Amino acid sequence: VPTGGDWNYMAHIITDDCLACGACVDECPNDAISEGTDIYIIDPELCDDCGTCVEACPSEAIIPG
């Protein structure tokens, strides 16, 4: 995982297709996903790129970053 400088690595991103159903939150083993203003968000510091959230999302709103 690249780190340092101004470079910001995102393993996964939740898109505007998010239904805010919470399915990804329940499945994330690292508690990296939380409720944002309109959609859920992934904390890049906690996400380890396992992909569990991608599989859990019914709207396919989580994509590689």
Coordinates of C-alpha atoms in Angstrom, one line a residue:
V1 CA 0.0 0.0 0.0
P2 CA 1.6 3.3 -1.1
T3 CA 2.0 5.8 1.7
G4 CA 3.7 9.1 2.4
G5 CA 3.7 12.6 0.9
D6 CA 0.6 14.0 -0.5
W7 CA -0.4 10.8 -2.2
N8 CA -3.7 9.4 -0.9
Y9 CA -4.4 5.7 -1.5
M10 CA -8.0 4.6 -1.6
A11 CA -8.6 0.8 -1.7
H12 CA -12.3 1.2 -2.4
I13 CA -14.7 4.1 -3.0
I14 CA -18.4 4.2 -2.4
T15 CA -20.2 5.9 -5.3
D16 CA -23.4 7.9 -5.5
D17 CA -25.2 4.7 -6.3
C18 CA -25.1 3.9 -2.6
L19 CA -28.5 3.2 -1.1
A20 CA -27.3 3.8 2.5
C21 CA -28.6 0.4 3.4
G22 CA -25.8 -0.4 5.7
A23 CA -25.0 -3.9 4.3
C24 CA -21.3 -3.0 3.9
V25 CA -21.0 -1.7 7.4
D26 CA -22.2 -5.0 8.9
E27 CA -19.7 -6.9 6.8
C28 CA -16.5 -4.8 7.1
P29 CA -14.1 -6.6 9.5
N30 CA -12.1 -3.4 10.1
D31 CA -15.0 -1.0 10.9
A32 CA -13.7 1.2 8.1
I33 CA -17.1 2.1 6.8
S34 CA -19.3 4.8 8.4
E35 CA -22.4 6.8 7.6
G36 CA -21.6 10.0 5.7
T37 CA -24.0 12.9 4.9
D38 CA -25.9 11.1 2.1
I39 CA -24.0 7.9 1.5
Y40 CA -21.6 5.7 3.5
I41 CA -17.8 6.4 3.4
I42 CA -14.7 4.3 3.7
D43 CA -11.8 5.4 5.9
P44 CA -8.7 4.7 3.9
E45 CA -6.6 4.4 7.1
L46 CA -8.7 1.5 8.3
C47 CA -9.5 -0.2 5.0
D48 CA -7.2 -3.1 4.1
D49 CA -8.6 -3.8 0.6
C50 CA -10.2 -7.1 1.6
G51 CA -13.2 -6.6 -0.7
T52 CA -15.8 -7.9 1.7
C53 CA -17.8 -4.7 1.3
V54 CA -17.9 -5.0 -2.5
E55 CA -19.5 -8.5 -2.2
A56 CA -22.0 -7.3 0.4
C57 CA -23.2 -4.2 -1.5
P58 CA -26.6 -4.9 -3.2
S59 CA -26.4 -1.8 -5.4
E60 CA -22.8 -2.5 -6.6
A61 CA -21.9 1.0 -5.4
I62 CA -18.4 0.1 -4.1
I63 CA -15.6 0.2 -6.6
P64 CA -11.8 -0.1 -6.6
G65 CA -10.2 3.2 -5.7

